[in-house]
PDB file of C-alpha atoms in Angstrom:
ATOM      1  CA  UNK A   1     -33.403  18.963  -7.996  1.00 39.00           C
ATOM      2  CA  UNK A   2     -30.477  21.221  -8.285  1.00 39.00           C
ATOM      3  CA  UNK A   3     -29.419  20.707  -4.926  1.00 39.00           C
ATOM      4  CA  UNK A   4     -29.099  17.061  -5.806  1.00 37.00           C
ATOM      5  CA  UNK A   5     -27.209  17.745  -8.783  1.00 33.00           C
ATOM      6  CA  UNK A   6     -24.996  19.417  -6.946  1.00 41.00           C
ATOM      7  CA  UNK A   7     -24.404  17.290  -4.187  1.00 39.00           C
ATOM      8  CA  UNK A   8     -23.725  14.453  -6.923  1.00 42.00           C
ATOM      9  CA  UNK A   9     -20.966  16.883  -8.280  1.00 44.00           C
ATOM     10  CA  UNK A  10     -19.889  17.238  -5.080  1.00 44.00           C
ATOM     11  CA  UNK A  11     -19.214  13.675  -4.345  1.00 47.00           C
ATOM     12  CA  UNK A  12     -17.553  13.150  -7.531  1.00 76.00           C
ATOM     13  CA  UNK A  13     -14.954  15.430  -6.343  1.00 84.00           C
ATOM     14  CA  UNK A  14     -14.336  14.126  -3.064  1.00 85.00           C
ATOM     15  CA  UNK A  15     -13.745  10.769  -4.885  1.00 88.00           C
ATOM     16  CA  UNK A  16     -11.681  12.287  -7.675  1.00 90.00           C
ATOM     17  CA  UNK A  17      -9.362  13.729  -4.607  1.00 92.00           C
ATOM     18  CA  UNK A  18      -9.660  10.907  -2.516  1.00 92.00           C
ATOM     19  CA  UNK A  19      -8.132   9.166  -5.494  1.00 92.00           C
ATOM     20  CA  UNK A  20      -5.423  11.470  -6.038  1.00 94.00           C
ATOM     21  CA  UNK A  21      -4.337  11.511  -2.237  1.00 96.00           C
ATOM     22  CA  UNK A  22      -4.192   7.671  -2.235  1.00 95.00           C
ATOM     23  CA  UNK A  23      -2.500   7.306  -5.447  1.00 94.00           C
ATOM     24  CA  UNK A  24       0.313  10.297  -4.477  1.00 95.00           C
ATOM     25  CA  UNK A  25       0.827   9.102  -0.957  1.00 95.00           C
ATOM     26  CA  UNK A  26       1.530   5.319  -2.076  1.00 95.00           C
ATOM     27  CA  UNK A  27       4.010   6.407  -4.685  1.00 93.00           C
ATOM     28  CA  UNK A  28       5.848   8.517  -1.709  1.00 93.00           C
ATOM     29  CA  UNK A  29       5.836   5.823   0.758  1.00 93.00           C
ATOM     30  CA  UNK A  30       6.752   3.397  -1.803  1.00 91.00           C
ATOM     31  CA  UNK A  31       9.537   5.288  -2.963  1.00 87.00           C
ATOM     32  CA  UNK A  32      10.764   7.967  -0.355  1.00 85.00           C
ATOM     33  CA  UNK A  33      14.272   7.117   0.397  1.00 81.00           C
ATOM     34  CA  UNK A  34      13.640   8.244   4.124  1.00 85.00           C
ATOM     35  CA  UNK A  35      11.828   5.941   5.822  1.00 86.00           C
ATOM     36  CA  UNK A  36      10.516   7.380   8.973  1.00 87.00           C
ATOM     37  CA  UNK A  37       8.634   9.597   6.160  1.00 90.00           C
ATOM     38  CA  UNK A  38       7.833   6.803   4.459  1.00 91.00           C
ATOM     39  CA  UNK A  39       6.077   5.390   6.990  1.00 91.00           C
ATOM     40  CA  UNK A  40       4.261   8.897   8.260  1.00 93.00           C
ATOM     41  CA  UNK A  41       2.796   8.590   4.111  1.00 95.00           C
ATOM     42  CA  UNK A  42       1.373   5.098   4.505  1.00 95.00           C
ATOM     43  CA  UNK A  43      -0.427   5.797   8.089  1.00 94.00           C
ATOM     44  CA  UNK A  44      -1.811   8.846   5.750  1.00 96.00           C
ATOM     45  CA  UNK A  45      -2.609   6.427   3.096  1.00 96.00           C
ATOM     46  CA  UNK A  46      -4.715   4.221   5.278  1.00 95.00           C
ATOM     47  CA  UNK A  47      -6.487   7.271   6.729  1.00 95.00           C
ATOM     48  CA  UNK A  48      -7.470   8.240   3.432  1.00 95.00           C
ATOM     49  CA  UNK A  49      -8.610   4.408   2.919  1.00 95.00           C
ATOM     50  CA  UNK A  50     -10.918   5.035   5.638  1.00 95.00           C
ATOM     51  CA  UNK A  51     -12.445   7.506   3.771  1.00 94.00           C
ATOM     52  CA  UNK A  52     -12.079   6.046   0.394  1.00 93.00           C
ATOM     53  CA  UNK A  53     -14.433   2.802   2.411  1.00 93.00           C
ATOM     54  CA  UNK A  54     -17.008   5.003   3.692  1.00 92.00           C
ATOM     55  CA  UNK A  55     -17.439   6.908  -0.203  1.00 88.00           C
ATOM     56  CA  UNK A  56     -17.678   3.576  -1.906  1.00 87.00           C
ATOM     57  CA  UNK A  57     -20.860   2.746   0.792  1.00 88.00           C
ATOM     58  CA  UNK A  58     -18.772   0.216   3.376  1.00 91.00           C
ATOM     59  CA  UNK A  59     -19.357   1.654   6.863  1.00 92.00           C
ATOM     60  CA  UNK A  60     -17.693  -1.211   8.548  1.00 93.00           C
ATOM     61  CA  UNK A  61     -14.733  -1.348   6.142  1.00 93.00           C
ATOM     62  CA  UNK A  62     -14.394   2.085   6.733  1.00 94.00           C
ATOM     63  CA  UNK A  63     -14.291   1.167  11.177  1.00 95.00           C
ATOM     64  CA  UNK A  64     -11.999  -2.008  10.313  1.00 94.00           C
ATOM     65  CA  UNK A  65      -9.716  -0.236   7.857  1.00 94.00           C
ATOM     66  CA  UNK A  66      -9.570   2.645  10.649  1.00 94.00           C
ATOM     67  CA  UNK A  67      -8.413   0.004  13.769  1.00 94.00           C
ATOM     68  CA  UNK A  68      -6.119  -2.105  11.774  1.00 93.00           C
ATOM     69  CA  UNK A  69      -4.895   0.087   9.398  1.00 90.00           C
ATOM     70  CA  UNK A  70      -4.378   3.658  11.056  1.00 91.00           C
ATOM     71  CA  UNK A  71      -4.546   1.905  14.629  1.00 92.00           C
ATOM     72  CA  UNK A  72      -2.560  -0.955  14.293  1.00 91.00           C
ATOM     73  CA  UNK A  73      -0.366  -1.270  11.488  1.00 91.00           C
ATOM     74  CA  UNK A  74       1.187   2.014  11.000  1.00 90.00           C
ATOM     75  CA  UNK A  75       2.515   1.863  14.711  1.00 90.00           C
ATOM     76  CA  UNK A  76       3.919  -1.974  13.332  1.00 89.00           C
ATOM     77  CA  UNK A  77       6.261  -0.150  10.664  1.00 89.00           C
ATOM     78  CA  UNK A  78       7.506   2.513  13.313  1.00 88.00           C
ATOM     79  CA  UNK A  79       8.034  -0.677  15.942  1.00 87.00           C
ATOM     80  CA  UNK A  80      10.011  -1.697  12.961  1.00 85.00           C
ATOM     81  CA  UNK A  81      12.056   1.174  12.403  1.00 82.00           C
ATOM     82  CA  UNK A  82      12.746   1.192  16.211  1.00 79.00           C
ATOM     83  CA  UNK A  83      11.167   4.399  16.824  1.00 71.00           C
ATOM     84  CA  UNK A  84       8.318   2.786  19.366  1.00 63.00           C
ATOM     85  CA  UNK A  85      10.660   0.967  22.432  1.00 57.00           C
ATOM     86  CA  UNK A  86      12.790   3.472  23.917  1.00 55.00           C
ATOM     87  CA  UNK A  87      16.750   2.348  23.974  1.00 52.00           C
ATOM     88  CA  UNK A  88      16.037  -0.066  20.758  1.00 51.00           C
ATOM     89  CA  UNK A  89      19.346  -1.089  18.923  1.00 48.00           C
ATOM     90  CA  UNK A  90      19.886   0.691  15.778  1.00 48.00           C
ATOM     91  CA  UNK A  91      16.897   2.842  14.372  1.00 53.00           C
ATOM     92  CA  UNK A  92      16.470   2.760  10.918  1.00 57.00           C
ATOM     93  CA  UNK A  93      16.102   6.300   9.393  1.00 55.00           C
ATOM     94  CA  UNK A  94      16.963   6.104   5.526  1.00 56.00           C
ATOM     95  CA  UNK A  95      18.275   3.593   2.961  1.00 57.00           C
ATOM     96  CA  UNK A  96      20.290   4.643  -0.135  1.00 58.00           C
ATOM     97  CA  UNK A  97      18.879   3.635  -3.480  1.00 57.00           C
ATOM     98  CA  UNK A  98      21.393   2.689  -6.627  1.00 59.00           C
ATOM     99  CA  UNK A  99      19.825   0.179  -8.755  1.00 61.00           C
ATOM    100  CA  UNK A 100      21.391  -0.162 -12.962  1.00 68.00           C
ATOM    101  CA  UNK A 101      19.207   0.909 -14.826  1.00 72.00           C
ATOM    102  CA  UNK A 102      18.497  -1.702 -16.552  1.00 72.00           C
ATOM    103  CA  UNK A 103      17.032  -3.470 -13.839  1.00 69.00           C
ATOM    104  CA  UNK A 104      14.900  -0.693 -13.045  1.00 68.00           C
ATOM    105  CA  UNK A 105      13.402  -0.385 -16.313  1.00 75.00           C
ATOM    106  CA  UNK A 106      12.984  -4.115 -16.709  1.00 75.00           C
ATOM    107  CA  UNK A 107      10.339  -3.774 -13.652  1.00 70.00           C
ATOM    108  CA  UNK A 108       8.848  -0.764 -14.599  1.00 72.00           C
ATOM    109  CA  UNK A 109       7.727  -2.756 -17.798  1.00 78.00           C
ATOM    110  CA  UNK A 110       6.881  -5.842 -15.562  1.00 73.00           C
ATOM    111  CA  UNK A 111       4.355  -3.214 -13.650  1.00 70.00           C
ATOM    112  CA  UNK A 112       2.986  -1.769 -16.810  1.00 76.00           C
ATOM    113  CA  UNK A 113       2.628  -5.133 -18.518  1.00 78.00           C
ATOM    114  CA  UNK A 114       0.403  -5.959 -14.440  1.00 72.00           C
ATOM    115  CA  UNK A 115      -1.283  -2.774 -15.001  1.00 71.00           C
ATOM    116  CA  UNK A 116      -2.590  -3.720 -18.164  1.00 77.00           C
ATOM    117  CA  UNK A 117      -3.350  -6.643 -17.507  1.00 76.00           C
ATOM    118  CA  UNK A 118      -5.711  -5.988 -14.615  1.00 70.00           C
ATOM    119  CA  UNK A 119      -7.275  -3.176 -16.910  1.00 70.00           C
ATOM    120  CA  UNK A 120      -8.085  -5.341 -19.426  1.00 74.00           C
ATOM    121  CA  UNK A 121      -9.551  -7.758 -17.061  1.00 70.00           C
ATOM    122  CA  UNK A 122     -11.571  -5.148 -15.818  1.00 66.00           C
ATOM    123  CA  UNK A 123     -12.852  -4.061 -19.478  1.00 68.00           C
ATOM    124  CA  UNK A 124     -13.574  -7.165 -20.734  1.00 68.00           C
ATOM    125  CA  UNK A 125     -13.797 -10.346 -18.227  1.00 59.00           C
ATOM    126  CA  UNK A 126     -15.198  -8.848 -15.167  1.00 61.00           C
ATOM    127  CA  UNK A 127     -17.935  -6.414 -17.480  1.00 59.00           C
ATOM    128  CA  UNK A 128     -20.689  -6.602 -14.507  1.00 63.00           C
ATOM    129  CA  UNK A 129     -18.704  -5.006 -11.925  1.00 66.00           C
ATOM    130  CA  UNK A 130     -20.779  -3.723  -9.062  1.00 62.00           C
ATOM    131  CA  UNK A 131     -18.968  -0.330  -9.497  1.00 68.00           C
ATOM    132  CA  UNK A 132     -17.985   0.391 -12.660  1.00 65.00           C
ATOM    133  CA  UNK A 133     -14.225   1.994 -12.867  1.00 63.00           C
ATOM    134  CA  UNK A 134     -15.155   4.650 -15.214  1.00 64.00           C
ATOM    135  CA  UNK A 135     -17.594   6.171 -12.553  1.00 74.00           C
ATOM    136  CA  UNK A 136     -15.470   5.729  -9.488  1.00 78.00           C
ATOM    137  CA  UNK A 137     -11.607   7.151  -9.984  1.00 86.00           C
ATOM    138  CA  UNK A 138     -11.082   5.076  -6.732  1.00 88.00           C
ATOM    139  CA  UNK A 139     -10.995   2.172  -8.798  1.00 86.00           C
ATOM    140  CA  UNK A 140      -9.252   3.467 -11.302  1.00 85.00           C
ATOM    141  CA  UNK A 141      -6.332   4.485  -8.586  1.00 89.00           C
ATOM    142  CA  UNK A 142      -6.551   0.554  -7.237  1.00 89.00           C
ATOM    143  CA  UNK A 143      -4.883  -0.472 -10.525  1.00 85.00           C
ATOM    144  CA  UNK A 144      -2.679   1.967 -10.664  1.00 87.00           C
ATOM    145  CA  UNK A 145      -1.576   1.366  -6.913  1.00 91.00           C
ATOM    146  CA  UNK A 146      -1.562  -1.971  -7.167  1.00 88.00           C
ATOM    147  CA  UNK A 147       0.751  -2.032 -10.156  1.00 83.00           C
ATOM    148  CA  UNK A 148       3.171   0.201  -8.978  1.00 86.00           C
ATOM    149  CA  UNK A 149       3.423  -1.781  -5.370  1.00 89.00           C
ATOM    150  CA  UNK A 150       4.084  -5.016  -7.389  1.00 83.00           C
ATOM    151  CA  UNK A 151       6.625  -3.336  -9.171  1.00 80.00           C
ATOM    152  CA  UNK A 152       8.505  -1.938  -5.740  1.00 83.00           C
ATOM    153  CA  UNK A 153       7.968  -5.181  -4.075  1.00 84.00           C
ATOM    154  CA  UNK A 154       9.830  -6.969  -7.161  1.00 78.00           C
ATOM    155  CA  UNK A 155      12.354  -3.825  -7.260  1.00 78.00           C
ATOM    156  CA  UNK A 156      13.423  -3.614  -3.701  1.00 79.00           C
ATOM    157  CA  UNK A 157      15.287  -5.480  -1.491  1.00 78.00           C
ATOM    158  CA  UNK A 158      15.099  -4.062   1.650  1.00 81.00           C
ATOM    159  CA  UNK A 159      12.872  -5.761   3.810  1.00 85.00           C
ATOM    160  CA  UNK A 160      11.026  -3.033   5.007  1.00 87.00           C
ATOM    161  CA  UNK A 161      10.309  -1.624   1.626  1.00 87.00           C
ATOM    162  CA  UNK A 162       8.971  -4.674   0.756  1.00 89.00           C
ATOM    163  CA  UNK A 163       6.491  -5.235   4.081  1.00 92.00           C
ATOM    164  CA  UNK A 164       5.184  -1.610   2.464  1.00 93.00           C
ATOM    165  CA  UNK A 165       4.611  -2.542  -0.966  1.00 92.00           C
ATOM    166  CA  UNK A 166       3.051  -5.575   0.181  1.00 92.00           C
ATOM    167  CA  UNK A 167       0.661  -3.697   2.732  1.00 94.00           C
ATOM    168  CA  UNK A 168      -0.337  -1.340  -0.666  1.00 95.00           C
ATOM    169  CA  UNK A 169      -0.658  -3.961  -2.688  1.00 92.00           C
ATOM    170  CA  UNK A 170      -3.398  -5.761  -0.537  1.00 92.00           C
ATOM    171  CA  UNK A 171      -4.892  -2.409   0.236  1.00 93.00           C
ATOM    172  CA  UNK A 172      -5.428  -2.017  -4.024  1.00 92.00           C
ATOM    173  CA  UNK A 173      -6.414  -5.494  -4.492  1.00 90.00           C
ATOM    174  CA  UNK A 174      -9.027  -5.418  -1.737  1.00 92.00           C
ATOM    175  CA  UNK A 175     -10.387  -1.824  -3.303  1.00 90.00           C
ATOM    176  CA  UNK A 176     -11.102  -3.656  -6.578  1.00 86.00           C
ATOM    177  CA  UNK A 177     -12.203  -6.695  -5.021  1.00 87.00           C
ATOM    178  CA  UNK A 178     -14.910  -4.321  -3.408  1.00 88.00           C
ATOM    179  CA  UNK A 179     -15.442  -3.005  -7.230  1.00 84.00           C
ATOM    180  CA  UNK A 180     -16.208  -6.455  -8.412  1.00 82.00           C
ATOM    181  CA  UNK A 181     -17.948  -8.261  -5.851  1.00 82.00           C
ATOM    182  CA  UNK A 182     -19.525  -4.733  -3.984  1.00 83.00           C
ATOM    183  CA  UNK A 183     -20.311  -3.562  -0.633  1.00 85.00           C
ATOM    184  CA  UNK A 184     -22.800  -5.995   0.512  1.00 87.00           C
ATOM    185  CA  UNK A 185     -22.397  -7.090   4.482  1.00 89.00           C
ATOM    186  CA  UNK A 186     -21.137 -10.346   3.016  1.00 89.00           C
ATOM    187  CA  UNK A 187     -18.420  -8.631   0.787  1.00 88.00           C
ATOM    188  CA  UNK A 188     -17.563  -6.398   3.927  1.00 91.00           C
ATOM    189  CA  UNK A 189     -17.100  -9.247   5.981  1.00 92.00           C
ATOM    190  CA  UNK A 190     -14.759 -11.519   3.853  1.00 91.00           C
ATOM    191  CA  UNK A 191     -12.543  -8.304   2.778  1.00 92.00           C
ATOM    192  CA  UNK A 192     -12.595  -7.354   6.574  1.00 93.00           C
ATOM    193  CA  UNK A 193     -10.967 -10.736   7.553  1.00 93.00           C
ATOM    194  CA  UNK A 194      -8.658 -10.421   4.229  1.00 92.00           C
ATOM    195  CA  UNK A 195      -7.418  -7.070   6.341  1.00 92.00           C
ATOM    196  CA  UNK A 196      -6.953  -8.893   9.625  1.00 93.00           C
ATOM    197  CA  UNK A 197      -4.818 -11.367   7.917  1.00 93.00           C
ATOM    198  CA  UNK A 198      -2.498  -8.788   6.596  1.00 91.00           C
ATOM    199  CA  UNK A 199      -2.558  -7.253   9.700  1.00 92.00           C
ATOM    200  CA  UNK A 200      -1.208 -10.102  11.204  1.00 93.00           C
ATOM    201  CA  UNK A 201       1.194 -10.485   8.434  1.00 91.00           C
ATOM    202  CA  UNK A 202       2.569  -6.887   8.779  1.00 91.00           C
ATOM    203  CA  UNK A 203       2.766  -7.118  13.029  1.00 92.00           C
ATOM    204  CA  UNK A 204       4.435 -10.729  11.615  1.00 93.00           C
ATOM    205  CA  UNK A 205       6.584  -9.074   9.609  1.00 90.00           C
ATOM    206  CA  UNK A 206       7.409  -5.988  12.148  1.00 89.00           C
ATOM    207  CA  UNK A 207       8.655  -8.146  14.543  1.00 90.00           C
ATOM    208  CA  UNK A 208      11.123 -10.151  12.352  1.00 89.00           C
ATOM    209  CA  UNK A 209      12.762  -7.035  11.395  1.00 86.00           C
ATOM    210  CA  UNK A 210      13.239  -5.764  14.798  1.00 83.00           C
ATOM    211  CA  UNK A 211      14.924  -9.370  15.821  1.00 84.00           C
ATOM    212  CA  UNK A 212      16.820  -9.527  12.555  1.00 81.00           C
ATOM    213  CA  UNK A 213      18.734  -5.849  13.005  1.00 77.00           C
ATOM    214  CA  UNK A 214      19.079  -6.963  17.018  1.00 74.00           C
ATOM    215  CA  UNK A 215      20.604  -9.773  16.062  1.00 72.00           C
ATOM    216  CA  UNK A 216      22.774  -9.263  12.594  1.00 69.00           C
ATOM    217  CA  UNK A 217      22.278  -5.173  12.444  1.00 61.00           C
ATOM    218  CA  UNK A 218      20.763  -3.039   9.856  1.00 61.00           C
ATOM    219  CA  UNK A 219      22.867  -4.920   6.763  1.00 60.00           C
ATOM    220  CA  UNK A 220      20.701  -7.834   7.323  1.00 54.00           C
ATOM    221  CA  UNK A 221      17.726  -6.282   6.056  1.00 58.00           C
ATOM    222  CA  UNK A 222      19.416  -6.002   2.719  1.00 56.00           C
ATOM    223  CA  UNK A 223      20.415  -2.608   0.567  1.00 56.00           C
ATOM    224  CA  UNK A 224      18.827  -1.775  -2.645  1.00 48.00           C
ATOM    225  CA  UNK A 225      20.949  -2.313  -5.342  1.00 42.00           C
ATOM    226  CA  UNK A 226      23.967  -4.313  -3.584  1.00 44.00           C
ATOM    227  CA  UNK A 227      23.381  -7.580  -2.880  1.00 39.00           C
ATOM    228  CA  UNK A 228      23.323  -9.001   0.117  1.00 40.00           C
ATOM    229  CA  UNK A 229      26.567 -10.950   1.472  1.00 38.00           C
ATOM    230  CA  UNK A 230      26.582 -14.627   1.099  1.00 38.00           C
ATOM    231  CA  UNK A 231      23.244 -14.377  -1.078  1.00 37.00           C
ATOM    232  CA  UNK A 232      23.079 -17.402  -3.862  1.00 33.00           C
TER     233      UNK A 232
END
């Protein structure tokens, strides 16, 4: 009996870091001004995914999160940097950040207002979730991911930082997705097609980037806070 009790505890801290790590390590790649390091957090972020998949009880989300995630789509945003094909024109390494602040509070509120939003949802529409929030932190860092990446997305303008946010952003949503609808094969298997489609988006996405600094150079992926030439 005790050795149950303890191995509950035990879990409950694994999630309760697991939840931490993801949390910290989309707020760095979201926001890290250096991108190579950017990208080095999100490949971390989907590792810990894998993990975070195999504590909520999703073997196979845990193996398809591993291939397309850590296998696949990290090595899309370094392809994108240039930093995969030897000899490709003009690596990105960092972008500069200077938005008014006025614009950046304006979508830190638009996030909160998002955040709050989804919690309320979560409290009072969607009451008969298959894992409640306040027992798994995991959910808990969903919302909180998943608001912040919506708020980079809308707060960037570099292209790259945006393929990110939106990467996070489907990572949170399909997290709580898993909260509401659980981990049954038939959940695993429509969230595991949900990943291959942003997969395919990212690799999508990955490429354009590459062709648009070949062809225009690194201004045409746009510079947070100046806007871009010729933009209506």
């Amino acid at each position: 009996m005790t050795a149950s009790f303890d191995a509950t505890h035990s879990l409950d801290a694994i999630e309760v870091l697991l939840a931490l790590f993801l949390t910290a390590s989309a707020l760095v790649s979201l926001f890290d001004r250096h991108l190579v390091r950017a990208c080095y957090f999100f490949v971390a972020f989907t590792a810990a995914m894998t993990a975070a998949w195999w504590q909520l009880g999703a073997p196979w989300l845990a193996a398809v999160e591993l291939v397309l995630g850590v296998g696949l789509t990290g090595p899309c945003f370094f392809y994108a940097l240039g930093h995969v094909v030897s000899g490709a024109s003009s690596p990105l390494e960092r972008n500069k950040f200077s938005e008014p602040w006025s614009r950046v509070a304006m979508r830190v509120v638009l996030a909160l207002a998002w955040f709050v939003m989804v919690g309320a949802a979560i409290r009072y529409v969607v009451a008969d979730m298959a894992y409640a929030p306040s027992e798994h932190p995991l959910l808990v860092a969903g919302v909180v991911i998943a608001a912040t990446a919506l708020g980079a997305f809308a707060l960037h303008r570099h292209l790259l930082r945006r393929l990110l946010a939106f990467n996070l952003l489907g990572s949170a949503v399909f997290m709580l997705l898993a909260g509401v609808a659980g981990t049954s094969a038939t959940a695993q298997a429509l969230i595991s097609v949900g990943l291959l489609v942003a997969w395919l988006g990212s690799m999508l996405g990955a490429l354009l980037i590459r062709q648009l600094v070949h062809l225009e150079g690194v201004e045409a992926l746009g510079r947070d806070g100046k806007p871009e030439e010729g933009a209506t």
